[in-house]
Amino acid sequence: MTDWIKAARLRTLPLSLSGIIMGAFIAKWRLYGEGGIWDWKIFALALLVTLLYQILSNYANDYGDGIKGTDAKRATEAESRAVASGKITAGQMKNAVILFSILSFTATVALLYMAFIPDHMNEFYIFIGLGVACILAAIGYTVGKKPYGYMGLGDLFVFIFFGLVSVCGSYFLFTKTFSWDMLLPGTAIGMMSMAVLNLNNMRDIESDRLSGKNSFALRIGFRNAMIYEMVLLQLPLILILIFFGINGFFQSQNYYVFIVMILLIPIAKLRRKIMEVKEPRQLDPFLKQVGIITFVMAVLTAFGLNFFS
């Protein structure tokens, strides 16, 4: 059981929850202002679904990299995973991927049934398709003949699914509407998620070069990937600030909503520490830190909007 828990990579879970929290609680704030109803059961199911997607993705990545020999070339025990180390067989991990695909789809149907049935049938079918796309994206990063993670497209898919789909999709579950300003927090979460993936790919840049995994970091080189990382960490809070401005908070008396801006200090310190790194493998501790900061950013935004408004 311990090996399965490690393979689930629990440190990645806060990052996956961030988009749901951001979208759901912006919807709660907006519905409160309009006299609408926010259903906590939809929120709970949305959290369950995203957790299942994340574990599915982690198991699929472990399986895909394991059978391709990618993990076997990683230098440290922290970077190796279950299939490559032999702690879990490829067959067992494949079965786990199938099981979590079924669980993810079942939970998705339950969530969408609660959110859309019986008054929004068209939206129900559209989101079913979106759910299937999420499952395929979770598996397709490393599994298959042409996994997109091996073609340098991981960053794009992470931005779309962890950012835009997660934030805007969860917002839609509650409001049944799309608001263009939601692209700002969606992009913010997406960029922080890309920052985590880029750190991961920078850490593994040498082993990926040996195994033929052409991540975006490998394609642009370590130095340019570091510049890219600094941009990804710089912009999200600016986007949140613009979102506040568009929604009139600079003219309101609710300055508590800007509590999320306290993250400017830890993010600045984190950026400086990352820039000081010389050896790629030294980047590993920062993955968890960026994931936690992303989670805190979503929580503080939700808190400022809903408890001080």
mmCIF file of C-alpha atoms in Angstrom, residues 2 13 34 66 85 89 105 108 110 132 139 150 163 176 182 225 229 250 270 301:
data_model
loop_
_atom_site.group_PDB
_atom_site.id
_atom_site.type_symbol
_atom_site.label_atom_id
_atom_site.label_comp_id
_atom_site.label_asym_id
_atom_site.label_seq_id
_atom_site.Cartn_x
_atom_site.Cartn_y
_atom_site.Cartn_z
ATOM 1 C CA THR A 2 2.895 2.364 0.797
ATOM 2 C CA LEU A 13 -2.628 17.080 -5.137
ATOM 3 C CA GLU A 34 -26.837 38.143 -7.541
ATOM 4 C CA GLY A 66 8.423 3.156 -16.710
ATOM 5 C CA SER A 85 12.133 0.669 -9.482
ATOM 6 C CA THR A 89 4.892 -4.137 -12.006
ATOM 7 C CA PHE A 105 -15.520 8.844 -15.403
ATOM 8 C CA THR A 108 -17.552 12.921 -13.458
ATOM 9 C CA ALA A 110 -22.226 11.979 -10.903
ATOM 10 C CA VAL A 132 -13.485 12.267 -21.406
ATOM 11 C CA ILE A 139 -3.232 9.240 -19.764
ATOM 12 C CA TYR A 150 7.527 13.538 -25.227
ATOM 13 C CA GLY A 163 -5.799 26.331 -15.691
ATOM 14 C CA LYS A 176 -24.170 27.961 -15.839
ATOM 15 C CA MET A 182 -12.556 34.231 -15.638
ATOM 16 C CA ALA A 225 13.854 27.362 -19.266
ATOM 17 C CA GLU A 229 10.219 29.864 -15.133
ATOM 18 C CA PHE A 250 -9.974 49.426 -6.439
ATOM 19 C CA LEU A 270 11.327 31.572 -4.210
ATOM 20 C CA THR A 301 -8.410 34.706 -3.266
#
